Amino acid sequence: TPWPPPSTSRALVQWLASRETERLLRAERRWRESDGILLELSRRLLAAPDEASVGAHATEIAALALHSNQALLALPNADGRLEMRAAWGRRDEPDLSIYFEPGNRSQIGMTVARELPVRVDSANPPTDFEVGALLVQQHSAASLSVPMLVDGRLAGALLVSSREPRQFDEGEIG
């Protein structure tokens, strides 16, 4: 007799087909959601009256797009130092005079030094940089920081974080 039995094979194939259909539908929903988020970001950025509004909208949209509770935007100041320029979702009023130096003193610092995304979650605790006081104070359980590159040059960094344990997947990173 064949293994698995024909009735089991049919059920298995149906189950596998059902799972694949569900996966494809989830992917389609994410694409549609992403399109809507990009459209909303464009609408808000075009209507923004100043740089502060652009930063506020960009951080809010980034957090919403990545299903996160918080986001912050770090951009170079007039001296070329990276400083926090906008924050969204924080429990307190953000101190926008925080600077990020390249290196292992913070997640954004590591992102800037490597010019690569850095992800932190309960399954992958950081070992090559310090978790900054900002993330500790906000009870962050997971975070993702990405460099912002323009013509191959670093133009800033964006960090999103979640108070809930989660893992940012490769699709969210880029």
Short mmCIF file of C-alpha atoms in Angstrom, two decimals:
data_model
loop_
_atom_site.label_atom_id
_atom_site.label_comp_id
_atom_site.label_asym_id
_atom_site.label_seq_id
_atom_site.Cartn_x
_atom_site.Cartn_y
_atom_site.Cartn_z
CA THR A 1 0.00 0.00 0.00
CA PRO A 2 1.25 3.51 -0.79
CA TRP A 3 2.39 5.77 2.00
CA PRO A 4 0.78 8.03 2.90
CA PRO A 5 -2.60 6.50 2.09
CA PRO A 6 -4.44 8.25 -0.78
CA SER A 7 -7.03 9.80 1.53
CA THR A 8 -4.25 11.22 3.73
CA SER A 9 -2.33 12.44 0.68
CA ARG A 10 -5.36 14.34 -0.59
CA ALA A 11 -5.94 15.92 2.82
CA LEU A 12 -2.28 16.83 3.09
CA VAL A 13 -2.25 18.43 -0.37
CA GLN A 14 -5.42 20.37 0.47
CA TRP A 15 -3.92 21.52 3.75
CA LEU A 16 -0.69 22.59 2.05
CA ALA A 17 -2.61 24.43 -0.67
CA SER A 18 -4.72 26.16 1.95
CA ARG A 19 -1.62 27.29 3.87
CA GLU A 20 0.02 28.60 0.70
CA THR A 21 -3.15 30.49 -0.24
CA GLU A 22 -3.24 32.08 3.22
CA ARG A 23 0.42 33.09 2.90
CA LEU A 24 -0.18 34.67 -0.50
CA LEU A 25 -3.24 36.55 0.80
CA ARG A 26 -1.21 37.91 3.74
CA ALA A 27 1.50 39.05 1.33
CA GLU A 28 -1.09 40.74 -0.88
CA ARG A 29 -2.59 42.53 2.15
CA ARG A 30 0.87 43.76 3.16
CA TRP A 31 1.50 45.10 -0.37
CA ARG A 32 -1.84 46.92 -0.40
CA GLU A 33 -1.20 48.29 3.07
CA SER A 34 2.27 49.45 1.98
CA ASP A 35 0.81 51.22 -1.05
CA GLY A 36 -1.70 53.01 1.17
CA ILE A 37 0.99 54.02 3.64
CA LEU A 38 3.24 55.40 0.88
CA LEU A 39 0.33 57.38 -0.54
CA GLU A 40 -0.44 58.80 2.92
CA LEU A 41 3.23 59.67 3.49
CA SER A 42 3.39 61.50 0.15
CA ARG A 43 0.19 63.40 0.93
CA ARG A 44 1.45 64.46 4.38
CA LEU A 45 4.93 65.41 3.23
CA LEU A 46 3.59 67.57 0.41
CA ALA A 47 1.31 69.37 2.88
CA ALA A 48 3.97 69.84 5.57
CA PRO A 49 4.72 73.53 6.18
CA ASP A 50 8.20 73.07 7.67
CA GLU A 51 11.02 70.62 8.46
CA ALA A 52 9.63 69.80 11.91
CA SER A 53 6.31 68.74 10.37
CA VAL A 54 8.11 66.60 7.78
CA GLY A 55 10.01 64.82 10.57
CA ALA A 56 6.88 64.32 12.66
CA HIS A 57 4.98 62.84 9.71
CA ALA A 58 7.88 60.65 8.62
CA THR A 59 8.33 59.13 12.07
CA GLU A 60 4.61 58.51 12.54
CA ILE A 61 4.26 56.83 9.14
CA ALA A 62 7.39 54.73 9.72
CA ALA A 63 6.04 53.48 13.06
CA LEU A 64 2.63 52.71 11.60
CA ALA A 65 4.08 50.98 8.54
CA LEU A 66 6.24 48.73 10.70
CA HIS A 67 3.54 48.11 13.33
CA SER A 68 5.64 49.77 16.01
CA ASN A 69 4.83 51.99 18.98
CA GLN A 70 7.60 54.53 18.56
CA ALA A 71 9.95 56.05 16.02
CA LEU A 72 12.72 58.60 15.95
CA LEU A 73 14.55 60.40 13.19
CA ALA A 74 18.20 61.42 13.47
CA LEU A 75 19.62 63.92 10.97
CA PRO A 76 22.88 65.86 10.78
CA ASN A 77 22.89 69.32 12.33
CA ALA A 78 24.86 72.31 11.01
CA ASP A 79 28.06 70.86 12.54
CA GLY A 80 27.49 67.49 10.86
CA ARG A 81 26.65 65.69 14.13
CA LEU A 82 23.67 63.34 14.05
CA GLU A 83 20.93 64.54 16.40
CA MET A 84 17.36 63.50 17.10
CA ARG A 85 15.14 65.77 15.01
CA ALA A 86 11.74 64.11 15.41
CA ALA A 87 10.08 61.45 17.54
CA TRP A 88 6.67 59.81 17.53
CA GLY A 89 4.89 57.64 20.11
CA ARG A 90 7.08 58.41 23.10
CA ARG A 91 5.48 58.39 26.54
CA ASP A 92 7.19 61.66 27.41
CA GLU A 93 8.10 64.81 25.54
CA PRO A 94 11.18 64.00 23.44
CA ASP A 95 14.47 65.70 24.24
CA LEU A 96 15.55 66.71 20.74
CA SER A 97 19.05 67.63 21.92
CA ILE A 98 20.24 63.99 21.89
CA TYR A 99 23.25 63.27 19.69
CA PHE A 100 24.31 59.96 18.14
CA GLU A 101 27.96 59.30 17.44
CA PRO A 102 29.01 56.49 15.06
CA GLY A 103 30.08 53.42 17.01
CA ASN A 104 28.91 51.01 19.66
CA ARG A 105 27.38 53.49 22.13
CA SER A 106 23.86 53.11 20.68
CA GLN A 107 21.83 51.26 18.09
CA ILE A 108 21.70 54.31 15.84
CA GLY A 109 25.44 54.78 16.33
CA MET A 110 26.03 51.22 15.13
CA THR A 111 23.68 51.76 12.17
CA VAL A 112 25.58 54.91 11.20
CA ALA A 113 28.98 53.25 11.62
CA ARG A 114 28.03 50.25 9.48
CA GLU A 115 25.62 52.05 7.14
CA LEU A 116 23.44 48.94 7.48
CA PRO A 117 20.17 48.16 9.28
CA VAL A 118 20.47 46.95 12.87
CA ARG A 119 17.71 44.89 14.44
CA VAL A 120 17.24 44.10 18.12
CA ASP A 121 14.70 41.70 19.57
CA SER A 122 14.39 39.30 22.46
CA ALA A 123 15.69 36.47 20.26
CA ASN A 124 18.72 38.54 19.12
CA PRO A 125 19.88 40.71 22.03
CA PRO A 126 22.69 43.08 21.07
CA THR A 127 26.22 42.07 21.89
CA ASP A 128 28.17 44.60 19.82
CA PHE A 129 26.61 47.84 21.08
CA GLU A 130 24.93 49.30 24.14
CA VAL A 131 21.15 49.57 24.28
CA GLY A 132 20.62 53.28 24.74
CA ALA A 133 18.79 54.86 27.65
CA LEU A 134 16.15 56.09 25.20
CA LEU A 135 15.03 52.53 24.41
CA VAL A 136 15.27 51.40 28.04
CA GLN A 137 13.19 54.36 29.27
CA GLN A 138 10.50 53.63 26.70
CA HIS A 139 10.38 49.90 27.63
CA SER A 140 11.32 48.85 24.12
CA ALA A 141 11.26 45.09 23.54
CA ALA A 142 12.30 45.19 19.88
CA SER A 143 13.74 47.80 17.55
CA LEU A 144 14.97 48.32 14.03
CA SER A 145 17.25 51.13 12.87
CA VAL A 146 18.08 51.85 9.25
CA PRO A 147 20.51 54.27 7.64
CA MET A 148 19.16 56.88 5.26
CA LEU A 149 21.46 57.05 2.27
CA VAL A 150 21.29 59.63 -0.51
CA ASP A 151 23.57 59.05 -3.51
CA GLY A 152 25.52 56.55 -1.42
CA ARG A 153 26.17 59.06 1.39
CA LEU A 154 24.73 58.87 4.88
CA ALA A 155 21.96 61.43 5.32
CA GLY A 156 20.54 60.25 8.65
CA ALA A 157 18.99 57.30 10.42
CA LEU A 158 15.52 56.16 11.39
CA LEU A 159 14.70 53.92 14.35
CA VAL A 160 11.37 52.25 15.12
CA SER A 161 10.68 50.28 18.27
CA SER A 162 7.95 48.21 19.83
CA ARG A 163 7.06 47.70 23.46
CA GLU A 164 5.77 44.25 22.54
CA PRO A 165 8.23 41.41 21.88
CA ARG A 166 8.54 40.83 18.14
CA GLN A 167 11.02 40.19 15.38
CA PHE A 168 11.39 42.49 12.38
CA ASP A 169 11.56 40.30 9.29
CA GLU A 170 13.68 40.72 6.15
CA GLY A 171 10.71 42.18 4.23
CA GLU A 172 10.44 45.00 6.75
CA ILE A 173 14.15 45.72 6.60
CA GLY A 174 14.28 46.28 2.92
#
